[in-house]
């Protein structure tokens, strides 16, 4: 496997701090360009490379270091940014990376410097945070080494493995089919392969009788995977950068964006190699193409001359795997349950259609729609108005939080899919979830969605697990708490990239007054906005004379007329498809089956079947927005 180019790493200065604690500045120069790669051996494709290479360089720092990443966007045709997933960016909200939230998209040819202090430990990753970007390969591990961890003396060596899904087509090629009238149910694109550390059939040489720290990172765009090693158990010691009391486990379910660090002690004997098995969660897929390998075998190599056997699957499908329930983990610092909330946010996930017939995702009735001005710049340019959530627009779903409030988010799931939700700028306590992981995880699919009932729930843990990404079960709920002690604009969103593009997110505008006091935005950030043609002051609509005037704001599509349902749209698409293409039977709405475009969008008339009285009505499909 290619080692990341060491040349990109320059250690610029070494600052000696008090005593034996040293902090240094670590600088990476990233020239982002297209390269080609063929990680699954099935198809060579264009991927986003850094300094001419892919897999991308792993970022490695020591706790306390200053990290500087000088990014040059050398892509001729794509905007880019970088989000350092799991970093609190305490005092540096403008370095967080999500496009139109804390910065402008960096257009082709422009430069952007990320610069922040890493006062955290553990396992993170970095990825592009503009629309449809990281599934094209712009994602990699980011490791913060900590010689003071409580388990530092217990392991001899460490290695990192990323798990991901992989598409043979560029995101931009897939996206128009995904968000389209031909995919009204919002069926997600089915990956072509599942990669293990950006390749397949990996052999990881290990020594016998040795303890390893293994960092596992799920950098998928969509599909979660189960992970186990035949004949071995391991001890979980960290989740999402938070040390835990060691917990023995044999199977993990690692959702998109989640990380686990585990200690694995190898066997004393070297007569055999052992399969590392990953099994993709087929429940997330609407269709399973016959040539898609859901499970993959890689190996712990004890002996290069011994056999490398494919895994012997003891179960028939992923639903019989019982993974470790992360809500039962206890943080090593035993931070107690936060007190009752000062501020409760209670929202429900829905998937549905708007007037153009596309499938969208909603928190309550809002499908996140990026504003005209990055929300951080609205905070900074609005003076006293910053505490009024109206100025952030009707479709960014912004909630203003007071400094140091205890915030509770109750997230109910009105959808039959599971959604890994991520909060920027924090980790949060996970205090309730139903159903729990394991055999019952899909139980609520048998009836109506079950919302959280504050008067009837299992007891909250006294020292709840903390992490930054947590899975919302199908038709169930979760409840999390955090303290608003980090002034900034923080995205709370589903980390399935397709669902984020459908609008499954909202914004926490945390302590805007304190944020105004402490922010010093480098001039380069404003220059990038100018280069991208994006205004950097004003409310969500770019108005700065009257911050309550939202004329011209970006809006979500209007709703479907009353009485129309997704099923009606499915029926109409069938009729449109058969009228234009004459296909006799289209069984599934997986995107791979929808490669044809019957005429230009604006030529197509949509015959909407009214569900209740069956009177067909003709609507013009608005041209895609
Ligand atoms: C980035 O890489 C491209 C392709 O190798 C090269 O043409 C360009 O000069 C590089 N730009 C910078 C700023 O290094
Ligand atoms: C980059 O972002 C700007 C501002 O949102 C947009 O106008 C432009 O079309 C984007 N460029 C590309 C190549 O997507
Ligand atoms: C990074 O930020 C630090 C602290 O604000 C500042 O002193 C330093 O000059 C910055 N470095 C770069 C390269 O921007
Ligand atoms: C995983 O890939 C990264 C980046 O290519 C590499 O540095 C690392 O050594 C690989 N891990 C293993 C276990 O081979
Ligand atoms: C395994 O390692 C331990 C401690 O390093 C040592 O005491 C023991 O003899 C080793 N066992 C074998 C079978 O090598
Ligand atoms: C990665 O996350 C995706 C989406 O939640 C999931 O389907 C997949 O199984 C995960 N991979 C692993 C190895 O857990
Ligand atoms: C980070 O590491 C330090 C020292 O090892 C530890 O005290 C602290 O609790 C760790 N932080 C978390 C969130 O686990
Ligand atoms: C390896 O041998 C040591 C004793 O030499 C024993 O304590 C340990 O449990 C053995 N490890 C395994 C994985 O069997
Ligand atoms: C693993 O994959 C093979 C081939 O794709 C398939 O025959 C087998 O049923 C799969 N097993 C599981 C548990 O998914
Ligand atoms: C959340 O909102 C829903 C819908 O308004 C309501 O039925 C439910 O009782 C609320 N839950 C809590 C915990 O406030
Ligand atoms: C409380 O919740 C449990 C578990 O979901 C449910 O079986 C029970 O009916 C609920 N009780 C009441 C009074 O709602
Ligand atoms: C941010 O820093 C402040 C001190 O400046 C601290 O009180 C707070 O806990 C920190 N928040 C996070 C999320 O790191
Ligand atoms: Cu989702």
PDB file of C-alpha atoms in Angstrom, residues 170-423:
ATOM      1  CA  UNK A 170     -18.335  10.515 -10.342  1.00  0.00           C
ATOM      2  CA  UNK A 171     -20.754  11.979  -7.780  1.00  0.00           C
ATOM      3  CA  UNK A 172     -21.666  14.647 -10.267  1.00  0.00           C
ATOM      4  CA  UNK A 173     -22.668  11.950 -12.722  1.00  0.00           C
ATOM      5  CA  UNK A 174     -24.817  10.210 -10.129  1.00  0.00           C
ATOM      6  CA  UNK A 175     -26.371  13.293  -8.528  1.00  0.00           C
ATOM      7  CA  UNK A 176     -28.662  14.403 -11.366  1.00  0.00           C
ATOM      8  CA  UNK A 177     -30.271  10.956 -11.399  1.00  0.00           C
ATOM      9  CA  UNK A 178     -30.523  10.855  -7.633  1.00  0.00           C
ATOM     10  CA  UNK A 179     -32.254  14.187  -7.120  1.00  0.00           C
ATOM     11  CA  UNK A 180     -34.693  13.880  -9.964  1.00  0.00           C
ATOM     12  CA  UNK A 181     -38.281  13.220 -10.795  1.00  0.00           C
ATOM     13  CA  UNK A 182     -37.219   9.784 -11.969  1.00  0.00           C
ATOM     14  CA  UNK A 183     -36.218   8.870  -8.432  1.00  0.00           C
ATOM     15  CA  UNK A 184     -39.190  10.115  -6.386  1.00  0.00           C
ATOM     16  CA  UNK A 185     -38.577   7.715  -3.520  1.00  0.00           C
ATOM     17  CA  UNK A 186     -35.052   9.059  -3.090  1.00  0.00           C
ATOM     18  CA  UNK A 187     -33.492   5.610  -3.479  1.00  0.00           C
ATOM     19  CA  UNK A 188     -29.801   6.095  -2.713  1.00  0.00           C
ATOM     20  CA  UNK A 189     -27.176   5.206  -5.297  1.00  0.00           C
ATOM     21  CA  UNK A 190     -25.964   1.658  -4.705  1.00  0.00           C
ATOM     22  CA  UNK A 191     -22.174   1.481  -4.263  1.00  0.00           C
ATOM     23  CA  UNK A 192     -20.183  -0.737  -6.615  1.00  0.00           C
ATOM     24  CA  UNK A 193     -17.790  -1.984  -3.948  1.00  0.00           C
ATOM     25  CA  UNK A 194     -16.780  -1.757  -0.302  1.00  0.00           C
ATOM     26  CA  UNK A 195     -13.166  -0.867   0.281  1.00  0.00           C
ATOM     27  CA  UNK A 196     -10.881  -1.862   3.139  1.00  0.00           C
ATOM     28  CA  UNK A 197      -8.277   0.868   3.630  1.00  0.00           C
ATOM     29  CA  UNK A 198      -8.939   2.049   0.038  1.00  0.00           C
ATOM     30  CA  UNK A 199      -8.249  -1.346  -1.487  1.00  0.00           C
ATOM     31  CA  UNK A 200      -9.331  -4.999  -1.268  1.00  0.00           C
ATOM     32  CA  UNK A 201      -7.752  -8.294  -0.171  1.00  0.00           C
ATOM     33  CA  UNK A 202      -5.339  -6.638   2.239  1.00  0.00           C
ATOM     34  CA  UNK A 203      -2.937  -8.672   4.320  1.00  0.00           C
ATOM     35  CA  UNK A 204      -1.876  -6.947   7.516  1.00  0.00           C
ATOM     36  CA  UNK A 205       1.305  -8.554   8.852  1.00  0.00           C
ATOM     37  CA  UNK A 206       1.204  -9.020  12.627  1.00  0.00           C
ATOM     38  CA  UNK A 207       3.576 -10.465  15.184  1.00  0.00           C
ATOM     39  CA  UNK A 208       2.379 -13.127  17.613  1.00  0.00           C
ATOM     40  CA  UNK A 209       1.753 -12.371  21.275  1.00  0.00           C
ATOM     41  CA  UNK A 210       1.670  -8.630  20.605  1.00  0.00           C
ATOM     42  CA  UNK A 211      -0.909  -6.000  21.447  1.00  0.00           C
ATOM     43  CA  UNK A 212      -1.918  -3.594  18.689  1.00  0.00           C
ATOM     44  CA  UNK A 213      -3.939  -0.412  18.808  1.00  0.00           C
ATOM     45  CA  UNK A 214      -6.207  -0.584  15.765  1.00  0.00           C
ATOM     46  CA  UNK A 215      -8.032   2.542  14.685  1.00  0.00           C
ATOM     47  CA  UNK A 216     -11.126   1.886  12.596  1.00  0.00           C
ATOM     48  CA  UNK A 217     -12.733   4.703  10.657  1.00  0.00           C
ATOM     49  CA  UNK A 218     -15.809   4.471   8.517  1.00  0.00           C
ATOM     50  CA  UNK A 219     -15.324   6.976   5.724  1.00  0.00           C
ATOM     51  CA  UNK A 220     -18.279   5.754   3.669  1.00  0.00           C
ATOM     52  CA  UNK A 221     -20.745   8.001   1.937  1.00  0.00           C
ATOM     53  CA  UNK A 222     -23.651   5.706   2.615  1.00  0.00           C
ATOM     54  CA  UNK A 223     -23.346   2.119   3.747  1.00  0.00           C
ATOM     55  CA  UNK A 224     -22.501   0.991   7.310  1.00  0.00           C
ATOM     56  CA  UNK A 225     -20.540  -2.187   7.863  1.00  0.00           C
ATOM     57  CA  UNK A 226     -20.136  -4.840  10.492  1.00  0.00           C
ATOM     58  CA  UNK A 227     -16.575  -5.659  11.448  1.00  0.00           C
ATOM     59  CA  UNK A 228     -15.100  -8.693  13.174  1.00  0.00           C
ATOM     60  CA  UNK A 229     -11.944 -10.794  13.176  1.00  0.00           C
ATOM     61  CA  UNK A 230     -12.304 -14.553  13.159  1.00  0.00           C
ATOM     62  CA  UNK A 231     -11.034 -16.188  16.343  1.00  0.00           C
ATOM     63  CA  UNK A 232     -10.326 -12.864  18.085  1.00  0.00           C
ATOM     64  CA  UNK A 233     -11.987 -10.491  20.450  1.00  0.00           C
ATOM     65  CA  UNK A 234     -10.725  -6.992  21.177  1.00  0.00           C
ATOM     66  CA  UNK A 235     -11.138  -4.208  23.729  1.00  0.00           C
ATOM     67  CA  UNK A 236     -12.747  -0.905  22.744  1.00  0.00           C
ATOM     68  CA  UNK A 237     -10.769   1.976  24.276  1.00  0.00           C
ATOM     69  CA  UNK A 238     -11.932   5.011  22.280  1.00  0.00           C
ATOM     70  CA  UNK A 239     -14.975   6.149  20.290  1.00  0.00           C
ATOM     71  CA  UNK A 240     -14.901   9.330  18.197  1.00  0.00           C
ATOM     72  CA  UNK A 241     -11.979  10.775  20.168  1.00  0.00           C
ATOM     73  CA  UNK A 242     -13.362   9.963  23.620  1.00  0.00           C
ATOM     74  CA  UNK A 243     -11.497   7.393  25.715  1.00  0.00           C
ATOM     75  CA  UNK A 244     -13.727   4.708  27.172  1.00  0.00           C
ATOM     76  CA  UNK A 245     -13.382   2.191  29.948  1.00  0.00           C
ATOM     77  CA  UNK A 246     -12.082  -0.893  28.120  1.00  0.00           C
ATOM     78  CA  UNK A 247     -14.983  -2.964  26.806  1.00  0.00           C
ATOM     79  CA  UNK A 248     -14.591  -6.456  25.376  1.00  0.00           C
ATOM     80  CA  UNK A 249     -16.270  -6.887  21.995  1.00  0.00           C
ATOM     81  CA  UNK A 250     -16.221  -9.199  19.013  1.00  0.00           C
ATOM     82  CA  UNK A 251     -18.384  -7.388  16.451  1.00  0.00           C
ATOM     83  CA  UNK A 252     -18.707  -3.674  15.717  1.00  0.00           C
ATOM     84  CA  UNK A 253     -21.250  -1.820  13.638  1.00  0.00           C
ATOM     85  CA  UNK A 254     -19.475   1.223  12.363  1.00  0.00           C
ATOM     86  CA  UNK A 255     -21.740   3.772  10.775  1.00  0.00           C
ATOM     87  CA  UNK A 256     -20.552   6.433   8.379  1.00  0.00           C
ATOM     88  CA  UNK A 257     -18.234   8.895  10.140  1.00  0.00           C
ATOM     89  CA  UNK A 258     -17.870   6.851  13.327  1.00  0.00           C
ATOM     90  CA  UNK A 259     -14.518   5.776  14.728  1.00  0.00           C
ATOM     91  CA  UNK A 260     -13.413   3.065  17.147  1.00  0.00           C
ATOM     92  CA  UNK A 261      -9.969   2.387  18.564  1.00  0.00           C
ATOM     93  CA  UNK A 262      -9.513  -1.137  19.873  1.00  0.00           C
ATOM     94  CA  UNK A 263      -6.707  -3.096  21.500  1.00  0.00           C
ATOM     95  CA  UNK A 264      -6.097  -6.477  19.923  1.00  0.00           C
ATOM     96  CA  UNK A 265      -3.707  -9.017  21.397  1.00  0.00           C
ATOM     97  CA  UNK A 266      -2.475 -11.477  18.813  1.00  0.00           C
ATOM     98  CA  UNK A 267      -2.255 -15.186  19.323  1.00  0.00           C
ATOM     99  CA  UNK A 268       0.918 -16.936  20.422  1.00  0.00           C
ATOM    100  CA  UNK A 269       0.954 -19.333  17.516  1.00  0.00           C
ATOM    101  CA  UNK A 270       1.791 -18.397  13.924  1.00  0.00           C
ATOM    102  CA  UNK A 271       0.440 -21.488  12.204  1.00  0.00           C
ATOM    103  CA  UNK A 272      -2.621 -19.802  10.769  1.00  0.00           C
ATOM    104  CA  UNK A 273      -3.869 -16.523   9.267  1.00  0.00           C
ATOM    105  CA  UNK A 274      -7.208 -15.075  10.340  1.00  0.00           C
ATOM    106  CA  UNK A 275      -9.909 -13.397   8.308  1.00  0.00           C
ATOM    107  CA  UNK A 276     -10.908  -9.822   9.040  1.00  0.00           C
ATOM    108  CA  UNK A 277     -14.509  -9.739   7.920  1.00  0.00           C
ATOM    109  CA  UNK A 278     -16.575  -6.732   6.940  1.00  0.00           C
ATOM    110  CA  UNK A 279     -20.222  -7.146   6.069  1.00  0.00           C
ATOM    111  CA  UNK A 280     -22.143  -4.247   4.582  1.00  0.00           C
ATOM    112  CA  UNK A 281     -25.514  -3.530   6.124  1.00  0.00           C
ATOM    113  CA  UNK A 282     -27.820  -4.713   3.375  1.00  0.00           C
ATOM    114  CA  UNK A 283     -30.818  -3.204   5.180  1.00  0.00           C
ATOM    115  CA  UNK A 284     -29.633   0.201   3.957  1.00  0.00           C
ATOM    116  CA  UNK A 285     -29.738  -0.818   0.307  1.00  0.00           C
ATOM    117  CA  UNK A 286     -32.928  -0.642  -1.734  1.00  0.00           C
ATOM    118  CA  UNK A 287     -31.571  -3.173  -4.201  1.00  0.00           C
ATOM    119  CA  UNK A 288     -28.641  -5.547  -4.025  1.00  0.00           C
ATOM    120  CA  UNK A 289     -27.069  -6.004  -7.451  1.00  0.00           C
ATOM    121  CA  UNK A 290     -25.988  -9.596  -7.967  1.00  0.00           C
ATOM    122  CA  UNK A 291     -22.365  -8.592  -8.563  1.00  0.00           C
ATOM    123  CA  UNK A 292     -22.017  -6.515  -5.381  1.00  0.00           C
ATOM    124  CA  UNK A 293     -19.891  -8.186  -2.709  1.00  0.00           C
ATOM    125  CA  UNK A 294     -21.523  -7.266   0.578  1.00  0.00           C
ATOM    126  CA  UNK A 295     -18.973  -9.113   2.645  1.00  0.00           C
ATOM    127  CA  UNK A 296     -15.246  -8.930   2.186  1.00  0.00           C
ATOM    128  CA  UNK A 297     -12.346 -10.828   3.645  1.00  0.00           C
ATOM    129  CA  UNK A 298      -8.987  -9.286   4.519  1.00  0.00           C
ATOM    130  CA  UNK A 299      -6.419 -10.948   6.755  1.00  0.00           C
ATOM    131  CA  UNK A 300      -4.320 -10.693   9.853  1.00  0.00           C
ATOM    132  CA  UNK A 301      -1.171 -12.224   8.431  1.00  0.00           C
ATOM    133  CA  UNK A 302       0.636 -14.301  11.038  1.00  0.00           C
ATOM    134  CA  UNK A 303       2.434 -16.435   8.486  1.00  0.00           C
ATOM    135  CA  UNK A 304       2.990 -15.470   4.850  1.00  0.00           C
ATOM    136  CA  UNK A 305       3.326 -19.147   3.912  1.00  0.00           C
ATOM    137  CA  UNK A 306       0.067 -20.276   5.511  1.00  0.00           C
ATOM    138  CA  UNK A 307      -3.259 -20.255   3.696  1.00  0.00           C
ATOM    139  CA  UNK A 308      -5.395 -17.148   3.268  1.00  0.00           C
ATOM    140  CA  UNK A 309      -8.868 -18.628   3.400  1.00  0.00           C
ATOM    141  CA  UNK A 310     -12.041 -16.731   2.665  1.00  0.00           C
ATOM    142  CA  UNK A 311     -14.109 -16.103   5.752  1.00  0.00           C
ATOM    143  CA  UNK A 312     -16.425 -18.903   6.775  1.00  0.00           C
ATOM    144  CA  UNK A 313     -19.640 -17.016   7.312  1.00  0.00           C
ATOM    145  CA  UNK A 314     -21.524 -18.449  10.218  1.00  0.00           C
ATOM    146  CA  UNK A 315     -24.614 -16.383   9.520  1.00  0.00           C
ATOM    147  CA  UNK A 316     -26.782 -15.956   6.464  1.00  0.00           C
ATOM    148  CA  UNK A 317     -27.077 -12.227   6.402  1.00  0.00           C
ATOM    149  CA  UNK A 318     -26.033  -9.131   8.264  1.00  0.00           C
ATOM    150  CA  UNK A 319     -29.239  -8.917  10.298  1.00  0.00           C
ATOM    151  CA  UNK A 320     -28.088 -11.889  12.389  1.00  0.00           C
ATOM    152  CA  UNK A 321     -24.877 -10.154  13.450  1.00  0.00           C
ATOM    153  CA  UNK A 322     -25.187  -8.669  16.910  1.00  0.00           C
ATOM    154  CA  UNK A 323     -22.839  -5.718  17.216  1.00  0.00           C
ATOM    155  CA  UNK A 324     -21.614  -4.033  20.352  1.00  0.00           C
ATOM    156  CA  UNK A 325     -24.099  -1.422  21.609  1.00  0.00           C
ATOM    157  CA  UNK A 326     -22.146   1.830  21.784  1.00  0.00           C
ATOM    158  CA  UNK A 327     -24.619   3.464  24.192  1.00  0.00           C
ATOM    159  CA  UNK A 328     -23.326   1.113  26.916  1.00  0.00           C
ATOM    160  CA  UNK A 329     -19.747   2.431  26.738  1.00  0.00           C
ATOM    161  CA  UNK A 330     -18.546   4.462  29.728  1.00  0.00           C
ATOM    162  CA  UNK A 331     -16.155   7.367  29.097  1.00  0.00           C
ATOM    163  CA  UNK A 332     -12.861   6.948  30.877  1.00  0.00           C
ATOM    164  CA  UNK A 333     -13.279  10.408  32.463  1.00  0.00           C
ATOM    165  CA  UNK A 334     -16.711   9.410  33.874  1.00  0.00           C
ATOM    166  CA  UNK A 335     -18.140  12.845  33.085  1.00  0.00           C
ATOM    167  CA  UNK A 336     -21.583  12.718  34.703  1.00  0.00           C
ATOM    168  CA  UNK A 337     -24.919  13.152  32.947  1.00  0.00           C
ATOM    169  CA  UNK A 338     -25.483  16.836  32.170  1.00  0.00           C
ATOM    170  CA  UNK A 339     -28.373  18.360  34.160  1.00  0.00           C
ATOM    171  CA  UNK A 340     -31.856  18.840  32.754  1.00  0.00           C
ATOM    172  CA  UNK A 341     -31.711  20.970  29.634  1.00  0.00           C
ATOM    173  CA  UNK A 342     -32.110  24.740  29.428  1.00  0.00           C
ATOM    174  CA  UNK A 343     -33.006  24.328  25.798  1.00  0.00           C
ATOM    175  CA  UNK A 344     -34.740  21.372  24.179  1.00  0.00           C
ATOM    176  CA  UNK A 345     -34.788  20.852  20.419  1.00  0.00           C
ATOM    177  CA  UNK A 346     -37.317  18.283  19.270  1.00  0.00           C
ATOM    178  CA  UNK A 347     -37.313  17.386  15.584  1.00  0.00           C
ATOM    179  CA  UNK A 348     -38.428  14.487  13.422  1.00  0.00           C
ATOM    180  CA  UNK A 349     -36.826  13.040  10.284  1.00  0.00           C
ATOM    181  CA  UNK A 350     -39.073  12.608   7.257  1.00  0.00           C
ATOM    182  CA  UNK A 351     -38.446  11.714   3.632  1.00  0.00           C
ATOM    183  CA  UNK A 352     -40.909  13.058   1.099  1.00  0.00           C
ATOM    184  CA  UNK A 353     -41.525  14.904  -2.124  1.00  0.00           C
ATOM    185  CA  UNK A 354     -41.897  18.543  -3.035  1.00  0.00           C
ATOM    186  CA  UNK A 355     -43.599  20.072  -6.031  1.00  0.00           C
ATOM    187  CA  UNK A 356     -40.888  19.150  -8.532  1.00  0.00           C
ATOM    188  CA  UNK A 357     -41.406  15.505  -7.621  1.00  0.00           C
ATOM    189  CA  UNK A 358     -37.851  15.014  -6.322  1.00  0.00           C
ATOM    190  CA  UNK A 359     -37.247  13.070  -3.125  1.00  0.00           C
ATOM    191  CA  UNK A 360     -36.179  15.348  -0.248  1.00  0.00           C
ATOM    192  CA  UNK A 361     -35.296  14.852   3.413  1.00  0.00           C
ATOM    193  CA  UNK A 362     -36.741  16.968   6.216  1.00  0.00           C
ATOM    194  CA  UNK A 363     -36.308  17.772   9.871  1.00  0.00           C
ATOM    195  CA  UNK A 364     -39.935  18.550  10.693  1.00  0.00           C
ATOM    196  CA  UNK A 365     -41.046  20.466   7.600  1.00  0.00           C
ATOM    197  CA  UNK A 366     -37.699  21.988   6.618  1.00  0.00           C
ATOM    198  CA  UNK A 367     -35.321  20.598   4.027  1.00  0.00           C
ATOM    199  CA  UNK A 368     -32.013  22.391   4.682  1.00  0.00           C
ATOM    200  CA  UNK A 369     -31.347  24.791   1.830  1.00  0.00           C
ATOM    201  CA  UNK A 370     -28.035  26.655   1.800  1.00  0.00           C
ATOM    202  CA  UNK A 371     -28.385  30.407   2.287  1.00  0.00           C
ATOM    203  CA  UNK A 372     -26.904  33.072  -0.021  1.00  0.00           C
ATOM    204  CA  UNK A 373     -24.400  34.124   2.666  1.00  0.00           C
ATOM    205  CA  UNK A 374     -22.480  31.593   4.787  1.00  0.00           C
ATOM    206  CA  UNK A 375     -24.282  31.672   8.135  1.00  0.00           C
ATOM    207  CA  UNK A 376     -21.121  32.514  10.090  1.00  0.00           C
ATOM    208  CA  UNK A 377     -20.781  35.694   8.012  1.00  0.00           C
ATOM    209  CA  UNK A 378     -24.419  36.548   8.727  1.00  0.00           C
ATOM    210  CA  UNK A 379     -23.618  36.283  12.446  1.00  0.00           C
ATOM    211  CA  UNK A 380     -20.557  38.482  12.115  1.00  0.00           C
ATOM    212  CA  UNK A 381     -22.232  41.203  10.017  1.00  0.00           C
ATOM    213  CA  UNK A 382     -25.529  41.493  11.862  1.00  0.00           C
ATOM    214  CA  UNK A 383     -24.588  43.164  15.174  1.00  0.00           C
ATOM    215  CA  UNK A 384     -27.384  42.931  17.746  1.00  0.00           C
ATOM    216  CA  UNK A 385     -29.638  41.167  15.250  1.00  0.00           C
ATOM    217  CA  UNK A 386     -27.448  38.034  15.454  1.00  0.00           C
ATOM    218  CA  UNK A 387     -29.516  36.595  18.295  1.00  0.00           C
ATOM    219  CA  UNK A 388     -32.682  36.708  16.170  1.00  0.00           C
ATOM    220  CA  UNK A 389     -32.954  33.372  14.372  1.00  0.00           C
ATOM    221  CA  UNK A 390     -35.145  34.905  11.639  1.00  0.00           C
ATOM    222  CA  UNK A 391     -32.191  36.564   9.939  1.00  0.00           C
ATOM    223  CA  UNK A 392     -30.695  33.165   9.094  1.00  0.00           C
ATOM    224  CA  UNK A 393     -33.616  32.490   6.774  1.00  0.00           C
ATOM    225  CA  UNK A 394     -36.587  30.179   6.662  1.00  0.00           C
ATOM    226  CA  UNK A 395     -34.796  27.175   5.174  1.00  0.00           C
ATOM    227  CA  UNK A 396     -31.487  26.851   7.067  1.00  0.00           C
ATOM    228  CA  UNK A 397     -33.336  25.606  10.150  1.00  0.00           C
ATOM    229  CA  UNK A 398     -31.185  27.719  12.453  1.00  0.00           C
ATOM    230  CA  UNK A 399     -31.635  27.541  16.213  1.00  0.00           C
ATOM    231  CA  UNK A 400     -29.960  30.229  18.337  1.00  0.00           C
ATOM    232  CA  UNK A 401     -28.440  28.846  21.568  1.00  0.00           C
ATOM    233  CA  UNK A 402     -27.407  30.881  24.608  1.00  0.00           C
ATOM    234  CA  UNK A 403     -23.847  30.579  25.834  1.00  0.00           C
ATOM    235  CA  UNK A 404     -23.349  27.610  28.203  1.00  0.00           C
ATOM    236  CA  UNK A 405     -26.919  26.359  27.951  1.00  0.00           C
ATOM    237  CA  UNK A 406     -27.397  22.635  28.406  1.00  0.00           C
ATOM    238  CA  UNK A 407     -29.004  21.598  25.114  1.00  0.00           C
ATOM    239  CA  UNK A 408     -31.000  18.428  24.556  1.00  0.00           C
ATOM    240  CA  UNK A 409     -31.848  17.198  21.082  1.00  0.00           C
ATOM    241  CA  UNK A 410     -34.713  14.732  20.774  1.00  0.00           C
ATOM    242  CA  UNK A 411     -34.476  13.257  17.303  1.00  0.00           C
ATOM    243  CA  UNK A 412     -37.417  11.140  16.215  1.00  0.00           C
ATOM    244  CA  UNK A 413     -37.367   9.079  13.049  1.00  0.00           C
ATOM    245  CA  UNK A 414     -40.457   9.162  10.865  1.00  0.00           C
ATOM    246  CA  UNK A 415     -38.471   7.299   8.219  1.00  0.00           C
ATOM    247  CA  UNK A 416     -37.818   3.593   7.746  1.00  0.00           C
ATOM    248  CA  UNK A 417     -34.071   4.104   7.197  1.00  0.00           C
ATOM    249  CA  UNK A 418     -31.380   4.535   9.845  1.00  0.00           C
ATOM    250  CA  UNK A 419     -29.421   7.802   9.853  1.00  0.00           C
ATOM    251  CA  UNK A 420     -26.000   8.469  11.408  1.00  0.00           C
ATOM    252  CA  UNK A 421     -26.274  12.044  12.734  1.00  0.00           C
ATOM    253  CA  UNK A 422     -23.195  14.179  13.298  1.00  0.00           C
ATOM    254  CA  UNK A 423     -22.866  17.377  15.325  1.00  0.00           C
TER     255      UNK A 423
END
